PDB file of C-alpha atoms in Angstrom:
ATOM      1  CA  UNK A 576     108.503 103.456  98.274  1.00  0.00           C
ATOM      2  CA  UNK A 577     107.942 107.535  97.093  1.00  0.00           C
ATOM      3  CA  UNK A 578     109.652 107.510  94.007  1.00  0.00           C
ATOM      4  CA  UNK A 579     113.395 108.826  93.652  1.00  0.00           C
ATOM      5  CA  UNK A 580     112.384 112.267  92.200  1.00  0.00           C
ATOM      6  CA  UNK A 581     109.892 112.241  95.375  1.00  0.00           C
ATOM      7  CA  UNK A 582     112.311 111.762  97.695  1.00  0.00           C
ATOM      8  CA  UNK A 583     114.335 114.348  96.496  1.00  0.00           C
ATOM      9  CA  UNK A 584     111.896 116.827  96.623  1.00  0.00           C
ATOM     10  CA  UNK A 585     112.896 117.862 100.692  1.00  0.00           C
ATOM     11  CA  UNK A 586     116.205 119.142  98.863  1.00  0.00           C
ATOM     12  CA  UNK A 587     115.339 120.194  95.398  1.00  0.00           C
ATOM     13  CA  UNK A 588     111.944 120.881  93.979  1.00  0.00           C
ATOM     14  CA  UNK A 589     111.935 122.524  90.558  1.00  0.00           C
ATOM     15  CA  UNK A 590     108.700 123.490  88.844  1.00  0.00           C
ATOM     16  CA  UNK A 591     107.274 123.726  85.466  1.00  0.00           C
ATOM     17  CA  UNK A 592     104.008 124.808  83.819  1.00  0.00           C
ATOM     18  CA  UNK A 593     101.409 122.791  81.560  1.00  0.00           C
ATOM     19  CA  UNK A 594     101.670 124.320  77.712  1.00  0.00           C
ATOM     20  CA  UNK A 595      99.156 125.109  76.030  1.00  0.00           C
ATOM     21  CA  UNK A 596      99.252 123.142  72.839  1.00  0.00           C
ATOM     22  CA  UNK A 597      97.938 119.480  73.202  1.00  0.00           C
ATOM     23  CA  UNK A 598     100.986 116.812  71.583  1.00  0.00           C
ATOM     24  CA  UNK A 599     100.661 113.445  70.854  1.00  0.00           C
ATOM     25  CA  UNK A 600     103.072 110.656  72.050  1.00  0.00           C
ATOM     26  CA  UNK A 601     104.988 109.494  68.657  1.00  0.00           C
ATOM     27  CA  UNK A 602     104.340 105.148  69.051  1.00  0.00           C
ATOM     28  CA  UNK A 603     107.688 105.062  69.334  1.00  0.00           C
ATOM     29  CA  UNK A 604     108.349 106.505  72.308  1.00  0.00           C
ATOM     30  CA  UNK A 605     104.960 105.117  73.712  1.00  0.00           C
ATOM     31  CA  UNK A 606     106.328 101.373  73.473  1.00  0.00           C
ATOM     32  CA  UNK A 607     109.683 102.331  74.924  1.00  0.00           C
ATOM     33  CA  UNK A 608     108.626 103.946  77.840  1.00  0.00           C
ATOM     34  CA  UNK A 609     105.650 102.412  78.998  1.00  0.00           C
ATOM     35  CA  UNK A 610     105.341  98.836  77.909  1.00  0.00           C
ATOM     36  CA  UNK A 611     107.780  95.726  78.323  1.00  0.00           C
ATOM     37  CA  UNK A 612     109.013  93.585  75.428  1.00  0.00           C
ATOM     38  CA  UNK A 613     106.273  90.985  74.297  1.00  0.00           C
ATOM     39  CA  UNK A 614     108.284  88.118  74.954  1.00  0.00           C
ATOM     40  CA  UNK A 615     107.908  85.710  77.421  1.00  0.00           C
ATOM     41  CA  UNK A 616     108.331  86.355  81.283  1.00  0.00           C
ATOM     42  CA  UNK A 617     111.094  85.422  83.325  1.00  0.00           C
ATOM     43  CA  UNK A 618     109.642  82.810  86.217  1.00  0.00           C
ATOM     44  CA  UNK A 619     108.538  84.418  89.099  1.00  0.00           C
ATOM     45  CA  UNK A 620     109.181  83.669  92.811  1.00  0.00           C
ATOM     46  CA  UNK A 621     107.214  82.618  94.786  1.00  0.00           C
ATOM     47  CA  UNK A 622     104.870  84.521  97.499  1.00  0.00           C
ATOM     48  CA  UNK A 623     102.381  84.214  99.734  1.00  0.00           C
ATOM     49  CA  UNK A 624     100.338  86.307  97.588  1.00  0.00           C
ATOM     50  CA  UNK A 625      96.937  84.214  95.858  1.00  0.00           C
ATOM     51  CA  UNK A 626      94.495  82.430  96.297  1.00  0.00           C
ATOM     52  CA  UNK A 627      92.042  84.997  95.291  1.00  0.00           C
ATOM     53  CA  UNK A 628      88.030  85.237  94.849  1.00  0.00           C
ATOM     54  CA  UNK A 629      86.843  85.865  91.475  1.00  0.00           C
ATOM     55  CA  UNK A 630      84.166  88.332  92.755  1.00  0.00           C
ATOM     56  CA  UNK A 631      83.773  91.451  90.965  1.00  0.00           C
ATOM     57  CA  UNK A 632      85.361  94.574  92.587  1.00  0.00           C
ATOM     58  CA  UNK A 633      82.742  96.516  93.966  1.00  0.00           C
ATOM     59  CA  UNK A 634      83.297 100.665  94.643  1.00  0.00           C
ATOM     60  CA  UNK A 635      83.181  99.893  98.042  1.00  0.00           C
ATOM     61  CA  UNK A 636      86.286  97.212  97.526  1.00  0.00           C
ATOM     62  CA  UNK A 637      88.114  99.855  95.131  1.00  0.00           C
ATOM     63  CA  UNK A 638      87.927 103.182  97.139  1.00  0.00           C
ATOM     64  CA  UNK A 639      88.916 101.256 100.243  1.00  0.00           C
ATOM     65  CA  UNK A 640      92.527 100.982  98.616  1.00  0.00           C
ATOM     66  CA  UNK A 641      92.820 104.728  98.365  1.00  0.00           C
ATOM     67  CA  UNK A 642      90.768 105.862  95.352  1.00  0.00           C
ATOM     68  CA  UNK A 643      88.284 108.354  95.748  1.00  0.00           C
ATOM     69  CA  UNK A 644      86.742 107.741  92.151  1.00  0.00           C
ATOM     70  CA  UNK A 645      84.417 105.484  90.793  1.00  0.00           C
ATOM     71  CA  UNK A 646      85.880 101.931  89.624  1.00  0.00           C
ATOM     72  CA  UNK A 647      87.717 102.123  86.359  1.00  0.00           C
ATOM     73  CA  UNK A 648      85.521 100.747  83.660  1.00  0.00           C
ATOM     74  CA  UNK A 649      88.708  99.543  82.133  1.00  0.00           C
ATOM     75  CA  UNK A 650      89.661  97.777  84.957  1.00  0.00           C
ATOM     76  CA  UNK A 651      86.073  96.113  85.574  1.00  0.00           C
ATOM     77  CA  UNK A 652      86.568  94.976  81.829  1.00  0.00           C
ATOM     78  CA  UNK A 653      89.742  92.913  82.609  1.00  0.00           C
ATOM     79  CA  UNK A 654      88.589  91.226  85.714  1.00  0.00           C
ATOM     80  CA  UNK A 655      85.334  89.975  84.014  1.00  0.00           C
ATOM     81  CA  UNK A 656      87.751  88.613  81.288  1.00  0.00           C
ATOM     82  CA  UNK A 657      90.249  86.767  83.801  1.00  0.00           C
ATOM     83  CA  UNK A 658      86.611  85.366  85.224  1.00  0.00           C
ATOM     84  CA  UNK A 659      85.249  84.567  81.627  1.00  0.00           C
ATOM     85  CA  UNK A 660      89.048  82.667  81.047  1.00  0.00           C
ATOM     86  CA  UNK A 661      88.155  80.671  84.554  1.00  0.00           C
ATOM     87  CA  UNK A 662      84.845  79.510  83.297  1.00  0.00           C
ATOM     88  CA  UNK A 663      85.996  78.208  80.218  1.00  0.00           C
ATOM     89  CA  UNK A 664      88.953  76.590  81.520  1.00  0.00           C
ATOM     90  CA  UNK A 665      87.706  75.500  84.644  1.00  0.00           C
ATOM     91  CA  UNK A 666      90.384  76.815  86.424  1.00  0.00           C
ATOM     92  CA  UNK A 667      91.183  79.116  89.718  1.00  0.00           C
ATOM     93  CA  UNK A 668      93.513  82.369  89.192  1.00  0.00           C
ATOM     94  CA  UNK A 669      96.088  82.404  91.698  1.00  0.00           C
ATOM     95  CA  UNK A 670      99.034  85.144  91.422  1.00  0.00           C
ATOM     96  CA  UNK A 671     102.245  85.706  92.774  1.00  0.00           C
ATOM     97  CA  UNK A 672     105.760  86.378  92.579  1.00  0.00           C
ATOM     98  CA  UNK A 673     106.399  90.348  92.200  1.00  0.00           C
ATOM     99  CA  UNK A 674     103.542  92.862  91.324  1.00  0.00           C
ATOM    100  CA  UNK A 675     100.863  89.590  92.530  1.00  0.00           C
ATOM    101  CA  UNK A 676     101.756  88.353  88.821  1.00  0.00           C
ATOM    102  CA  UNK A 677      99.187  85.987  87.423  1.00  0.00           C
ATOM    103  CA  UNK A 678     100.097  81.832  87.661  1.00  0.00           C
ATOM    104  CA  UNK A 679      99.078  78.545  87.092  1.00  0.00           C
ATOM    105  CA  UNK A 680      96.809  77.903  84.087  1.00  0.00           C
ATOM    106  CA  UNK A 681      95.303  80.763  83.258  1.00  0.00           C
ATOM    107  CA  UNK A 682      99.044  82.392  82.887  1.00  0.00           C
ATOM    108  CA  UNK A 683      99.359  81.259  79.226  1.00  0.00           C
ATOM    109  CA  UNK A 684      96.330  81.637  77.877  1.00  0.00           C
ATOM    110  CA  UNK A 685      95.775  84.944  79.546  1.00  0.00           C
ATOM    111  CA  UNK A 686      99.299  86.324  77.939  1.00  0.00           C
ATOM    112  CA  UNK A 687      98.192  84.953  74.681  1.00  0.00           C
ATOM    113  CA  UNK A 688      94.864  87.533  74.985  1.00  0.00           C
ATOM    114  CA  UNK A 689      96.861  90.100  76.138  1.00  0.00           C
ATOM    115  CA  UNK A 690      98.820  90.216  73.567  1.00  0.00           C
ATOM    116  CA  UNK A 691      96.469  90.028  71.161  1.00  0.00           C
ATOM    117  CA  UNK A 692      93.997  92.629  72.273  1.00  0.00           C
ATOM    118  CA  UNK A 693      97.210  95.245  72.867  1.00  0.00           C
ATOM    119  CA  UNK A 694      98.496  94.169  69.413  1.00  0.00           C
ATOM    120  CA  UNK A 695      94.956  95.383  67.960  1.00  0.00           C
ATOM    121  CA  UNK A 696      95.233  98.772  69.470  1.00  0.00           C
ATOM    122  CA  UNK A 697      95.864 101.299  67.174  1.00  0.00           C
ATOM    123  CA  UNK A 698      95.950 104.155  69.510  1.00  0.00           C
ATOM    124  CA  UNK A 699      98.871 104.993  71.602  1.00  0.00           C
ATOM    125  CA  UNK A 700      96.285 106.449  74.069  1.00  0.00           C
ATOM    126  CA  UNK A 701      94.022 103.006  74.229  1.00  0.00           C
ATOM    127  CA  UNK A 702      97.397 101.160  74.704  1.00  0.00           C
ATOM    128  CA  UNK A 703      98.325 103.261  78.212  1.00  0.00           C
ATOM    129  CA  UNK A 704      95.156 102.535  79.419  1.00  0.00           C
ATOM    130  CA  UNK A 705      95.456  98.875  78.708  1.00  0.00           C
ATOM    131  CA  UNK A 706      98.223  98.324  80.528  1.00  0.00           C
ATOM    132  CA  UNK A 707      97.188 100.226  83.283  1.00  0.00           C
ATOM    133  CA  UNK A 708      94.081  98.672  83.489  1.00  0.00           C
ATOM    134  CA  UNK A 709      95.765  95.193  83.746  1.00  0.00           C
ATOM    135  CA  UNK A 710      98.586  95.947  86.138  1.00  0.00           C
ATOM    136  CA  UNK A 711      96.154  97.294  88.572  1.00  0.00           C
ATOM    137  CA  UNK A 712      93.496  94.391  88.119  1.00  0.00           C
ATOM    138  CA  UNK A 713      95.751  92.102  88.770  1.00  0.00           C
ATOM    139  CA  UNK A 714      97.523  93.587  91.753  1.00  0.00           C
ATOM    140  CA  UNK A 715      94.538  94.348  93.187  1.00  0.00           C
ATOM    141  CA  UNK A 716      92.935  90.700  92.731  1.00  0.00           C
ATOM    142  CA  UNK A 717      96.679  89.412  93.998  1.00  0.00           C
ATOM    143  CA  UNK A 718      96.265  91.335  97.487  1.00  0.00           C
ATOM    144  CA  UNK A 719      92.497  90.324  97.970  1.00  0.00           C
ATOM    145  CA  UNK A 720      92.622  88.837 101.840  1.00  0.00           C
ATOM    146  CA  UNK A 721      96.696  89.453 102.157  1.00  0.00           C
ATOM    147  CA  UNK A 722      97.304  92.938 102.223  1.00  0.00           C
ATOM    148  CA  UNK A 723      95.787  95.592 104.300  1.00  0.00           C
ATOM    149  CA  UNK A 724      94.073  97.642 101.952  1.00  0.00           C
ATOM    150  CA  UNK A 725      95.362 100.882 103.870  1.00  0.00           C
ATOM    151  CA  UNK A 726      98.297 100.367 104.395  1.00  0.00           C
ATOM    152  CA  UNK A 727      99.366  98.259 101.345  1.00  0.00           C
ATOM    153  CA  UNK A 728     101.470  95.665 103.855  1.00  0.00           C
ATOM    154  CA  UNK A 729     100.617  92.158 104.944  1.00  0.00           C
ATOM    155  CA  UNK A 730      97.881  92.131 107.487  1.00  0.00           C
ATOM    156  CA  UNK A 731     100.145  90.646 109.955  1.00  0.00           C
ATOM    157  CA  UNK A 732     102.452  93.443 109.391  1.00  0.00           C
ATOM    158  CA  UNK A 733      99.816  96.217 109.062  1.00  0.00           C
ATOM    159  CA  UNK A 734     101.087  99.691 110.498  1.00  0.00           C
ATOM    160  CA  UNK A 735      96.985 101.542 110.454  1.00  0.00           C
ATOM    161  CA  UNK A 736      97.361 101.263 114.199  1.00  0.00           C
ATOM    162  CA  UNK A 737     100.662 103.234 114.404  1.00  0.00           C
ATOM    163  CA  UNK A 738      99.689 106.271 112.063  1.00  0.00           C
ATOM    164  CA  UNK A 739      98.146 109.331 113.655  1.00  0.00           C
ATOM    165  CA  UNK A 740      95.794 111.034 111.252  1.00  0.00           C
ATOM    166  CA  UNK A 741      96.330 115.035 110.720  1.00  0.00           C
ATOM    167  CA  UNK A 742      95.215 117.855 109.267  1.00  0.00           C
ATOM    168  CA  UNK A 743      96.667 119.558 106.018  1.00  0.00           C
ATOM    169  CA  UNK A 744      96.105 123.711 105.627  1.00  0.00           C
ATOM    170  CA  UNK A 745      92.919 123.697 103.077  1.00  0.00           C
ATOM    171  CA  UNK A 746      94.964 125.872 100.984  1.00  0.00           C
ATOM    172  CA  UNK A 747      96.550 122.750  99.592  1.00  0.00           C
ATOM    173  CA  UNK A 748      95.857 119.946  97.524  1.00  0.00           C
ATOM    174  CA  UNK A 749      98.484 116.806  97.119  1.00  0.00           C
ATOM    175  CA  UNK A 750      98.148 114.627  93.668  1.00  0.00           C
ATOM    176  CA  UNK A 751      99.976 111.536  93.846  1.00  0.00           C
ATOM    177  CA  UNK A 752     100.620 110.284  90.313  1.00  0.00           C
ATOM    178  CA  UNK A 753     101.544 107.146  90.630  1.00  0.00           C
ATOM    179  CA  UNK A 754     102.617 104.890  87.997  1.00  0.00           C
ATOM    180  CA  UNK A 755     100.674 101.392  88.084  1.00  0.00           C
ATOM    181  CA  UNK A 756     103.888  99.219  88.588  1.00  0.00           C
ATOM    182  CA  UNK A 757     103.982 100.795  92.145  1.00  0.00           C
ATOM    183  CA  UNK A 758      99.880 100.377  93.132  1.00  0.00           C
ATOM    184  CA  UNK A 759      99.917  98.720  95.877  1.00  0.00           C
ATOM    185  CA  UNK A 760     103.828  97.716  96.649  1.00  0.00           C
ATOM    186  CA  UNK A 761     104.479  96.775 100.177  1.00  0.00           C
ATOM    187  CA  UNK A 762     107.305  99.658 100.201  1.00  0.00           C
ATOM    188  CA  UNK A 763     105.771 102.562  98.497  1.00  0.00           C
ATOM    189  CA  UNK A 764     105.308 105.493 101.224  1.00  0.00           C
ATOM    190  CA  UNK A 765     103.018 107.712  99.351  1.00  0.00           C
ATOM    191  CA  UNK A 766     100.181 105.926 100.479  1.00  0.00           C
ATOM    192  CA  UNK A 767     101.025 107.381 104.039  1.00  0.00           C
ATOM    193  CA  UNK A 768      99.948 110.689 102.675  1.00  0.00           C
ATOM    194  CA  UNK A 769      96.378 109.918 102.763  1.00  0.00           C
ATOM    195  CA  UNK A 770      96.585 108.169 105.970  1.00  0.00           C
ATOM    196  CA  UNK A 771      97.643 111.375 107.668  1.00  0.00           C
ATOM    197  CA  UNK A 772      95.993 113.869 105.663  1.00  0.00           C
ATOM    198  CA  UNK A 773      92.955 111.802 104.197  1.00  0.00           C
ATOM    199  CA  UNK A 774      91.083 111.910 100.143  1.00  0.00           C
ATOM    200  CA  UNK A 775      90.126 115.035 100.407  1.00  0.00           C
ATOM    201  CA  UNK A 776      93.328 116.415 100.750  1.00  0.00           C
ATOM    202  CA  UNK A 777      95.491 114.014  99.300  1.00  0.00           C
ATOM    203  CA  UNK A 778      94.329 112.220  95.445  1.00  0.00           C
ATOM    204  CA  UNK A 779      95.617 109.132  94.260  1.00  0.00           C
ATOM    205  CA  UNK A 780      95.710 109.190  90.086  1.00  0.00           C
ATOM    206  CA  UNK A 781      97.148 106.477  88.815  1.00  0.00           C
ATOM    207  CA  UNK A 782      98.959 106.924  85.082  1.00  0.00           C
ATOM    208  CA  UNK A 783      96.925 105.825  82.564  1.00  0.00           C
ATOM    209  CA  UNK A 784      93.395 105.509  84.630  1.00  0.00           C
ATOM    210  CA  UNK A 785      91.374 107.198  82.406  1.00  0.00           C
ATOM    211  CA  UNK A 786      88.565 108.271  85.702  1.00  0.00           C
ATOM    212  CA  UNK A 787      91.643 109.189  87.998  1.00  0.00           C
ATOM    213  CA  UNK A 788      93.363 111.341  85.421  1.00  0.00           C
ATOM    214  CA  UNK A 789      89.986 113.242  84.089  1.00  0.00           C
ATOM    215  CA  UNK A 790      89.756 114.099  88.121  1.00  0.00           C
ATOM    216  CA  UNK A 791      93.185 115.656  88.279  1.00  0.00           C
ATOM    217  CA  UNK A 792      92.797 117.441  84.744  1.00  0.00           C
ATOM    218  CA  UNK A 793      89.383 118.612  86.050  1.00  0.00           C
ATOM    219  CA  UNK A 794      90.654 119.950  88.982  1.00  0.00           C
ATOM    220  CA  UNK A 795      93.607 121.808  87.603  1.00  0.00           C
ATOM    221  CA  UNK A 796      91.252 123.688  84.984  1.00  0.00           C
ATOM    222  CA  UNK A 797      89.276 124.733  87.787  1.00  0.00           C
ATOM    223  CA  UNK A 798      92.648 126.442  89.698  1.00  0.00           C
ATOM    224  CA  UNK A 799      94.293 127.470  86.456  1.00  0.00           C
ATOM    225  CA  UNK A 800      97.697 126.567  85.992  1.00  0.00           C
ATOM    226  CA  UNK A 801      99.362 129.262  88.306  1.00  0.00           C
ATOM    227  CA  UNK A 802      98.145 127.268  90.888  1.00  0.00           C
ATOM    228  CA  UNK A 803      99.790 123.638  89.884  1.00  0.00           C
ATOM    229  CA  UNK A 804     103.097 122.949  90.602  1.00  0.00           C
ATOM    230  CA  UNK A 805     104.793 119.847  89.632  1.00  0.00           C
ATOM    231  CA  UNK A 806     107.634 118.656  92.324  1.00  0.00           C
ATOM    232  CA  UNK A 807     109.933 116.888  89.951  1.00  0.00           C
ATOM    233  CA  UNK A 808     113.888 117.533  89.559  1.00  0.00           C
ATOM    234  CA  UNK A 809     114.630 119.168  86.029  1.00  0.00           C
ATOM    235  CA  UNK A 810     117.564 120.924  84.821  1.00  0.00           C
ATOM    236  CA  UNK A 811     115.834 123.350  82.654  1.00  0.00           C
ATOM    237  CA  UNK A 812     113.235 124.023  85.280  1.00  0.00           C
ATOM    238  CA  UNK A 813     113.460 127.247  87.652  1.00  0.00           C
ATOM    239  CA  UNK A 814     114.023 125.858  91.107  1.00  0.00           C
ATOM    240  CA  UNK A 815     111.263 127.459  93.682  1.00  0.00           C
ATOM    241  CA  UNK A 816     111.682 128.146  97.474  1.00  0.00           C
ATOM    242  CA  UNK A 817     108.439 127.331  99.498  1.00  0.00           C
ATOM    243  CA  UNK A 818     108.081 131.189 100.397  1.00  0.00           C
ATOM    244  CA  UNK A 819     108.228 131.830  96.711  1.00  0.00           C
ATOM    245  CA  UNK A 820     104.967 130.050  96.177  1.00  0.00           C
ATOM    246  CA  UNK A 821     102.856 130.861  99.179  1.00  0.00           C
ATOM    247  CA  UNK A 822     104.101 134.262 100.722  1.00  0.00           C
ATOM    248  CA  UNK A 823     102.554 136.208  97.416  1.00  0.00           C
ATOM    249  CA  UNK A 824      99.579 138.503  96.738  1.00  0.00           C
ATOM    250  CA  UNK A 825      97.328 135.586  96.503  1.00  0.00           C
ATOM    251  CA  UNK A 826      98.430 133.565  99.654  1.00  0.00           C
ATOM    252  CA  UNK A 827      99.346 136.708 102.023  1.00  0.00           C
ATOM    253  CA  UNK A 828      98.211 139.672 103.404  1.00  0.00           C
ATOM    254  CA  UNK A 829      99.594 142.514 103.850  1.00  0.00           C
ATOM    255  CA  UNK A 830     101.322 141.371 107.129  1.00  0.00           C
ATOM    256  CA  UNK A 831     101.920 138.387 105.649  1.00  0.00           C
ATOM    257  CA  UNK A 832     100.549 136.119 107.106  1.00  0.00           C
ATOM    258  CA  UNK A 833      98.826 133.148 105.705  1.00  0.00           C
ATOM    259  CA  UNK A 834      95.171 133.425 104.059  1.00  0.00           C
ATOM    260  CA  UNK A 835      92.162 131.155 103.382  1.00  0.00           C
ATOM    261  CA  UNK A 836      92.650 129.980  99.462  1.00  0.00           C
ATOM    262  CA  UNK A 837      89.623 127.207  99.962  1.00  0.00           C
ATOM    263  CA  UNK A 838      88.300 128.299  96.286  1.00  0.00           C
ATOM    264  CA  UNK A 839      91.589 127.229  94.760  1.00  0.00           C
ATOM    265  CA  UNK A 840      93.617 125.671  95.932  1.00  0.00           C
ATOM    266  CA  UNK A 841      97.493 124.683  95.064  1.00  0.00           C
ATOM    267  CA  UNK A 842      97.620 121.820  93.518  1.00  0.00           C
ATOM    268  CA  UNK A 843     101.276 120.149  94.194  1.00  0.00           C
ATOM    269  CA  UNK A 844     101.738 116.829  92.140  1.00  0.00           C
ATOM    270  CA  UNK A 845     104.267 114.041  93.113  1.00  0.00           C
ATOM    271  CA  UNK A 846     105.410 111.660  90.803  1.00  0.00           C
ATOM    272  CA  UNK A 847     105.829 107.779  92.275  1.00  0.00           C
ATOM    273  CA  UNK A 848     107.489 105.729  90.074  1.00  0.00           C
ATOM    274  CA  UNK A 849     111.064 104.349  89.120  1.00  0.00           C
ATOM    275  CA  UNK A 850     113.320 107.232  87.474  1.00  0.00           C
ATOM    276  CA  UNK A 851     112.529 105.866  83.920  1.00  0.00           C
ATOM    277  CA  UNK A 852     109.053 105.564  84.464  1.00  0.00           C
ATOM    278  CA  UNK A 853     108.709 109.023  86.322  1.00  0.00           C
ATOM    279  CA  UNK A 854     110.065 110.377  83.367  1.00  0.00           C
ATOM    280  CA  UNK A 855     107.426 109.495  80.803  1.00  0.00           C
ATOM    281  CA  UNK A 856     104.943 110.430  83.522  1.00  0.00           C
ATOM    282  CA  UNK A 857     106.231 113.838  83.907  1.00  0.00           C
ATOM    283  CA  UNK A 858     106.246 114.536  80.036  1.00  0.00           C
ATOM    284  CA  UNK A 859     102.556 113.408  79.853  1.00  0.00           C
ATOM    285  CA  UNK A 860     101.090 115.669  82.579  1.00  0.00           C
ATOM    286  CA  UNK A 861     103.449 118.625  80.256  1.00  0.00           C
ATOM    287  CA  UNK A 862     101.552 117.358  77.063  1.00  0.00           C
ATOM    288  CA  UNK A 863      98.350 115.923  77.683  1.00  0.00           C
ATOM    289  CA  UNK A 864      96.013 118.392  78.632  1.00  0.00           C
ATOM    290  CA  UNK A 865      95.954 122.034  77.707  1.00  0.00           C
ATOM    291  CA  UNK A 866      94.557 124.488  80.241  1.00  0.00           C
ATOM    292  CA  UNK A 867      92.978 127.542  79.766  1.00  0.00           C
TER     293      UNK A 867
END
């Protein structure tokens, strides 16, 4: 499902520009709002979801799920460790419960690594992109041969059929952050974005995928920031109509009517993730990267 501050956007969308100065997330506030308590997990319930193959996830494989970068290295790194753990026990991974959680008897041993290895990070930054790495290897390893990898729902349930593809005005460019708790949920909607409008038009970036993110940042240095608009409710932010952001010098002409931005386009970013995790999402794309 589109996040709550997504969903709100058809009422209220309230927008805010990158700073320029580059901060640093304090540990702190890193560990509070991005990663769950070490101890042990609850049991989870169980799903049809499993029974996967422990072949490496070719670009192919990963694109085919919406991503239009390359597969991320971090990610590659984690599913040749889950494969290495398989060898040496002589054991099959097999998920399930919510989020295609891992099971069976590479759970333990595969928590005890995990905590380890993020234990041993000393950089807040390394630490996002560990757990992002592992929350989408294993979802995506949990849905091989179960979900539809465009639509995101069970294959017996798959929708592809029913969605009529579109075009979007090339004077536009969708980011869909996307927090990696929601990649590939059965009710997020934000995947139906690309199916209408396609990759080129609408980006997945997934928090904390270090390839997905250096794409957005990329591409909002290229527009400059008076051409990136974040769609996120804020009380301190200025709320915008949509005729405030397109019927100006740079989108009109003099009759106003519409013109041909192709070179740069306007880059409109929606968060998808819980409220709490939206949050912390918001404040990094504020932070992170400076533009000039």
């Amino acid at each position: 499902m589109l996040a709550a501050p997504a969903r709100l956007l058809l009422s209220r969308c309230c927008v805010s520009a990158l700073p320029a100065d580059k901060v640093r997330y304090s540990e702190r506030r890193l560990e509070a709002a991005h990663f769950p308590p070490m101890a042990a997990s609850s049991p989870e319930e169980e799903s049809p979801v499993g029974r996967m193959v422990a072949d490496p996830v070719s670009l192919c494989e990963w694109q085919a799920w919406g991503s239009s970068s390359t597969v991320p290295s971090l990610v590659v790194d984690v599913i040749d460790d889950l494969r290495d753990l398989e060898r040496d026990l002589d054991a099959h991974m097999n998920f399930g419960g919510h989020g295609g959680k891992l099971r069976g008897p590479l759970k333990i041993p595969e928590d005890k690594k995990r905590r380890t290895l993020f234990q041993s990070l000393t950089d807040s930054e390394q630490k996002i992109q560990y757990f992002a790495a592992r929350q989408i290897a294993h979802r995506m390893l949990g849905s091989r041969g179960y979900l539809c990898q465009r639509c995101w729902l069970a294959k017996e349930d798959c929708m592809c059929s029913r969605v009529v593809p579109c075009s979007l005005w090339n004077g536009i460019r969708f980011w869909l952050y996307m927090h990696p708790k929601d990649f590939l949920r059965q009710n997020n909607t934000g995947k139906l974005l690309w199916q209408l409008f396609g990759t080129q038009s609408v980006s997945l970036c997934i928090f904390g995928i270090h390839e997905h993110e250096e794409m957005m940042w990329d591409a909002f240095r290229s527009s400059g920031k008076e051409k990136i608009w974040f769609l996120y409710p804020s009380k301190s932010a200025a709320p915008k109509l949509v005729q405030d952001i397109f019927f100006n010098s740079s989108y009109s002409n003099l009759d106003g009517q519409m013109t041909d931005s192709k070179d740069q386009p306007l880059n409109f970013v929606l968060i998808d993730g819980t409220w709490s995790n939206s949050a912390a999402m918001y404040r990094r794309l504020k932070i992170y990267r400076p533009l000039r």
